[in-house]
Structure formats: C-alpha cells, structure tokens
C-alpha cells in the first residue's frame, strides 16, 4: 500500500513512480512475483496494513506509538520536519506559528508533534496537492511536513521552490517500508533477501541517486 507521497511514491503522467515504488517493484521481480503497489489515501493505507493479514506500506515514519504495530522491514530515509510558508510570509519561529493555521497530511503521526507544542489551529488535508492549494490560497499560514516530500510535491505540482520559505523546524524521524505483524516470517525473509540483492548489484544506489538527490 502506498499514499501519493513523492519522492517515495506517486501517480505520474506515465504511471506510478518514486523511490519506494520502484524499489518494491524490483524486489517483487527478484522474487518472481507480480505483487502490485496499490495507492490509497494515506490514513487508509496505514490502517489497512496495520489491521490486515499481510501487506506492506511506505513511506512509514517509525514513531513510538507505531513501534509495536508494524514490522520495520527496510529503512528508506531519515527526514526532518519543517514549517513551510509562502515566500512573503512574515510569521516566523515556533512561538509565532503556534496560533497560526498549520496544514498537515491527514493520518500523519507528526500531528502529535504539533499537539505536544500546543498548536491551536491544525488543519488536515488528504494530500500535498490540497495542502499547497490551501497555502497558496491564503487558507494556511504554513504546511508542516517532511522536507523531501514537500519539496517533491512543490515541483510536481508546477510551483517554484522560490515561492516558498522555511519558517521553522520541529522534529525528525526515520521512514521505513513497513509490513503487517501478521506476515509470515518466511515471507519477510524473502523480501529482505530481495532487497539485499538490489543493494549488492547497485540498484538501490541508482534509485537513491534518481529520486533522493
């Protein structure tokens, strides 16, 4: 399962693509499988894997509340979270942003970061396209998100990075390809073996260079 979360997975003009999407596809090929990656709204994708008998989801932030709900298969990236506003935004710093309208992806665990810091106006949206539309339209002061995901979404939606400005930072996490706790151990080992083969032949490095540099 995947959400529309560039640069890890998204529906491009020529079909699905992204670092984690291509990685999952190559792993399946190594196993002689035709396992497909299915896109869902992010909150639903996470819930389906958490409650399901099998299956995987990516990119999944490894957080304390999720630690015992998933099997953490493959580390994809370490990411820092930032508040991004329009380039002309005058509200800067955590203290000032606490009372501002902050947009965040629905179902993301980083909402808890905002709650812990007593942010009072948290607005959730189904994807980054909606968040960027709301920011550009003045409905948000800032978007709170992982820098790689939001930067990729800015470019894919036809905006210039120069139109936006980082206003503050808060928190960080490791992003994983996670799988259901109910997945059989033999199946987990097969996927790990496929990943190790892709590391050895340079495929993982090439995907990293293509999508994450």
CSV table of C-alpha atoms in Angstrom, one decimal:
chain,number,residue,atom,x,y,z
A,1,UNK,CA,0.0,0.0,0.0
A,2,UNK,CA,1.2,3.5,-0.8
A,3,UNK,CA,0.0,7.1,-0.5
A,4,UNK,CA,0.6,9.7,-3.1
A,5,UNK,CA,3.8,10.9,-1.3
A,6,UNK,CA,6.6,12.0,-3.6
A,7,UNK,CA,9.5,11.4,-3.9
A,8,UNK,CA,8.7,7.9,-2.5
A,9,UNK,CA,5.6,7.1,-4.5
A,10,UNK,CA,3.2,9.0,-6.7
A,11,UNK,CA,1.0,8.7,-9.8
A,12,UNK,CA,3.0,10.3,-12.5
A,13,UNK,CA,1.9,11.2,-16.1
A,14,UNK,CA,3.4,7.9,-17.3
A,15,UNK,CA,2.2,5.8,-14.4
A,16,UNK,CA,3.3,5.1,-10.9
A,17,UNK,CA,6.8,6.0,-9.9
A,18,UNK,CA,9.0,7.0,-7.0
A,19,UNK,CA,11.9,5.7,-4.9
A,20,UNK,CA,9.9,3.3,-2.7
A,21,UNK,CA,7.5,2.3,-5.5
A,22,UNK,CA,10.4,1.3,-7.9
A,23,UNK,CA,12.2,-0.4,-5.0
A,24,UNK,CA,9.1,-2.5,-4.2
A,25,UNK,CA,8.6,-3.3,-7.9
A,26,UNK,CA,12.2,-4.5,-8.3
A,27,UNK,CA,12.0,-6.6,-5.1
A,28,UNK,CA,8.9,-8.3,-6.4
A,29,UNK,CA,10.6,-9.0,-9.7
A,30,UNK,CA,13.5,-10.7,-7.9
A,31,UNK,CA,11.0,-12.9,-6.2
A,32,UNK,CA,9.3,-13.8,-9.5
A,33,UNK,CA,6.2,-12.0,-8.3
A,34,UNK,CA,3.7,-9.7,-9.8
A,35,UNK,CA,2.8,-8.1,-6.5
A,36,UNK,CA,1.2,-4.7,-7.2
A,37,UNK,CA,1.5,-1.5,-5.3
A,38,UNK,CA,-1.9,0.0,-4.7
A,39,UNK,CA,-2.5,3.7,-3.9
A,40,UNK,CA,-4.9,4.8,-1.2
A,41,UNK,CA,-5.4,7.9,0.9
A,42,UNK,CA,-2.5,7.8,3.4
A,43,UNK,CA,-4.5,7.2,6.6
A,44,UNK,CA,-6.4,4.3,5.0
A,45,UNK,CA,-3.3,2.7,3.6
A,46,UNK,CA,-1.6,2.7,7.1
A,47,UNK,CA,-4.8,1.3,8.7
A,48,UNK,CA,-5.2,-1.4,6.1
A,49,UNK,CA,-1.7,-2.8,6.7
A,50,UNK,CA,-1.9,-2.4,10.5
A,51,UNK,CA,-5.1,-4.4,10.6
A,52,UNK,CA,-4.5,-6.8,7.7
A,53,UNK,CA,-3.1,-10.3,7.5
A,54,UNK,CA,-0.3,-9.3,5.2
A,55,UNK,CA,0.9,-6.5,3.0
A,56,UNK,CA,3.3,-3.6,3.3
A,57,UNK,CA,3.1,0.2,3.4
A,58,UNK,CA,5.5,3.0,2.6
A,59,UNK,CA,6.9,5.5,3.5
A,60,UNK,CA,6.0,4.9,7.1
A,61,UNK,CA,7.5,7.1,9.9
A,62,UNK,CA,8.8,4.9,12.8
A,63,UNK,CA,7.3,6.6,15.8
A,64,UNK,CA,6.9,5.3,19.4
A,65,UNK,CA,3.1,4.8,19.0
A,66,UNK,CA,3.7,2.7,15.9
A,67,UNK,CA,6.7,0.7,17.1
A,68,UNK,CA,4.7,-2.4,18.1
A,69,UNK,CA,2.1,-2.2,15.4
A,70,UNK,CA,4.3,-3.0,12.3
A,71,UNK,CA,7.4,-5.0,11.3
A,72,UNK,CA,10.0,-2.5,10.2
A,73,UNK,CA,11.4,-4.0,7.0
A,74,UNK,CA,13.6,-1.5,5.2
A,75,UNK,CA,14.9,1.9,6.2
A,76,UNK,CA,14.2,4.4,3.4
A,77,UNK,CA,15.4,7.7,4.7
A,78,UNK,CA,16.0,9.9,7.7
A,79,UNK,CA,13.8,13.0,7.4
A,80,UNK,CA,13.5,16.4,9.3
A,81,UNK,CA,10.1,18.1,9.6
A,82,UNK,CA,9.7,21.8,8.8
A,83,UNK,CA,7.1,24.6,8.5
A,84,UNK,CA,6.9,26.0,5.0
A,85,UNK,CA,5.0,29.1,4.1
A,86,UNK,CA,4.8,31.5,1.2
A,87,UNK,CA,7.9,33.4,0.4
A,88,UNK,CA,6.3,36.7,1.6
A,89,UNK,CA,5.1,35.2,5.0
A,90,UNK,CA,6.1,37.3,8.0
A,91,UNK,CA,5.2,34.9,10.7
A,92,UNK,CA,8.4,33.1,11.7
A,93,UNK,CA,9.5,30.8,14.5
A,94,UNK,CA,7.7,28.3,16.6
A,95,UNK,CA,6.3,30.7,19.1
A,96,UNK,CA,4.6,32.8,16.5
A,97,UNK,CA,3.4,29.8,14.5
A,98,UNK,CA,1.6,28.2,17.5
A,99,UNK,CA,-1.5,30.3,16.9
A,100,UNK,CA,-1.3,30.3,13.1
A,101,UNK,CA,-3.2,28.0,10.7
A,102,UNK,CA,-1.0,25.0,10.1
A,103,UNK,CA,-1.7,22.3,7.4
A,104,UNK,CA,-0.7,18.7,7.8
A,105,UNK,CA,-1.3,15.5,6.0
A,106,UNK,CA,-4.3,13.6,7.3
A,107,UNK,CA,-3.2,10.4,9.2
A,108,UNK,CA,0.4,11.6,9.7
A,109,UNK,CA,1.9,10.9,13.2
A,110,UNK,CA,3.6,14.3,13.1
A,111,UNK,CA,0.2,15.8,14.1
A,112,UNK,CA,1.2,14.8,17.6
A,113,UNK,CA,4.3,17.0,17.4
A,114,UNK,CA,2.0,19.9,16.9
A,115,UNK,CA,-0.3,18.9,19.7
A,116,UNK,CA,2.7,18.5,22.1
A,117,UNK,CA,3.8,22.0,21.2
A,118,UNK,CA,0.3,23.4,21.8
A,119,UNK,CA,-0.5,24.4,18.3
A,120,UNK,CA,-4.1,25.6,18.3
A,121,UNK,CA,-5.2,25.6,14.6
A,122,UNK,CA,-4.3,22.3,12.9
A,123,UNK,CA,-5.9,21.7,9.5
A,124,UNK,CA,-5.7,18.3,7.9
A,125,UNK,CA,-5.8,17.5,4.2
A,126,UNK,CA,-5.8,14.3,2.2
A,127,UNK,CA,-2.6,15.0,0.1
A,128,UNK,CA,0.1,17.6,-0.5
A,129,UNK,CA,-1.7,19.0,-3.6
A,130,UNK,CA,-4.5,20.1,-1.3
A,131,UNK,CA,-2.1,21.5,1.2
A,132,UNK,CA,-0.3,23.5,-1.4
A,133,UNK,CA,-3.6,24.8,-2.8
A,134,UNK,CA,-4.7,25.9,0.6
A,135,UNK,CA,-1.4,27.6,1.3
A,136,UNK,CA,-1.3,29.4,-2.0
A,137,UNK,CA,-4.9,30.5,-1.4
A,138,UNK,CA,-4.2,32.0,2.0
A,139,UNK,CA,-6.2,29.4,4.0
A,140,UNK,CA,-3.0,28.3,5.7
A,141,UNK,CA,0.0,30.1,7.2
A,142,UNK,CA,2.3,27.1,6.8
A,143,UNK,CA,2.5,23.4,5.9
A,144,UNK,CA,4.1,21.1,8.4
A,145,UNK,CA,5.8,18.2,6.5
A,146,UNK,CA,9.0,16.3,5.8
A,147,UNK,CA,11.2,18.4,3.6
A,148,UNK,CA,11.9,15.8,0.9
A,149,UNK,CA,8.1,15.1,0.4
A,150,UNK,CA,7.0,18.7,0.3
A,151,UNK,CA,9.9,19.8,-2.0
A,152,UNK,CA,9.0,17.0,-4.4
A,153,UNK,CA,5.3,17.9,-4.3
A,154,UNK,CA,6.1,21.6,-4.9
A,155,UNK,CA,7.9,20.7,-8.1
A,156,UNK,CA,5.4,18.0,-9.3
A,157,UNK,CA,2.5,20.4,-8.9
A,158,UNK,CA,4.2,23.0,-11.1
A,159,UNK,CA,5.4,25.5,-8.4
A,160,UNK,CA,8.8,27.0,-7.9
A,161,UNK,CA,10.7,26.4,-4.7
A,162,UNK,CA,11.5,30.1,-4.6
A,163,UNK,CA,7.8,30.8,-4.0
A,164,UNK,CA,8.1,29.2,-0.6
A,165,UNK,CA,10.1,29.7,2.6
A,166,UNK,CA,11.0,27.5,5.6
A,167,UNK,CA,9.7,29.3,8.7
A,168,UNK,CA,10.8,26.8,11.4
A,169,UNK,CA,11.7,23.2,12.1
A,170,UNK,CA,10.3,20.7,14.6
A,171,UNK,CA,11.2,17.0,14.9
A,172,UNK,CA,12.7,14.3,12.8
A,173,UNK,CA,12.1,10.6,12.0
A,174,UNK,CA,13.2,7.5,10.1
A,175,UNK,CA,11.0,6.5,7.2
A,176,UNK,CA,10.6,2.8,6.5
A,177,UNK,CA,8.9,0.2,4.3
A,178,UNK,CA,6.8,-1.4,7.0
A,179,UNK,CA,4.8,-4.7,6.9
A,180,UNK,CA,2.0,-6.3,8.8
A,181,UNK,CA,2.9,-8.0,12.1
A,182,UNK,CA,0.8,-11.0,10.7
A,183,UNK,CA,3.1,-11.5,7.8
A,184,UNK,CA,4.8,-15.0,7.9
A,185,UNK,CA,8.4,-14.9,8.9
A,186,UNK,CA,9.4,-16.8,5.7
A,187,UNK,CA,7.7,-14.2,3.6
A,188,UNK,CA,9.5,-11.4,5.5
A,189,UNK,CA,12.9,-13.1,4.9
A,190,UNK,CA,12.1,-13.4,1.1
A,191,UNK,CA,11.6,-9.7,0.8
A,192,UNK,CA,14.7,-8.9,2.8
A,193,UNK,CA,16.7,-11.2,0.6
A,194,UNK,CA,15.4,-9.4,-2.5
A,195,UNK,CA,16.4,-6.1,-1.0
A,196,UNK,CA,19.9,-7.3,-0.2
A,197,UNK,CA,20.3,-8.5,-3.8
A,198,UNK,CA,19.3,-5.0,-5.1
A,199,UNK,CA,21.8,-3.4,-2.7
A,200,UNK,CA,24.6,-5.7,-3.9
A,201,UNK,CA,24.0,-5.0,-7.6
A,202,UNK,CA,23.8,-1.2,-7.2
A,203,UNK,CA,20.1,-0.9,-7.9
A,204,UNK,CA,19.3,0.8,-4.6
A,205,UNK,CA,22.1,3.3,-5.1
A,206,UNK,CA,20.8,4.1,-8.6
A,207,UNK,CA,17.3,4.7,-7.3
A,208,UNK,CA,18.6,6.8,-4.5
A,209,UNK,CA,20.5,9.0,-7.0
A,210,UNK,CA,17.5,9.3,-9.3
A,211,UNK,CA,14.9,10.2,-6.7
A,212,UNK,CA,16.5,11.4,-3.5
A,213,UNK,CA,19.5,13.6,-4.6
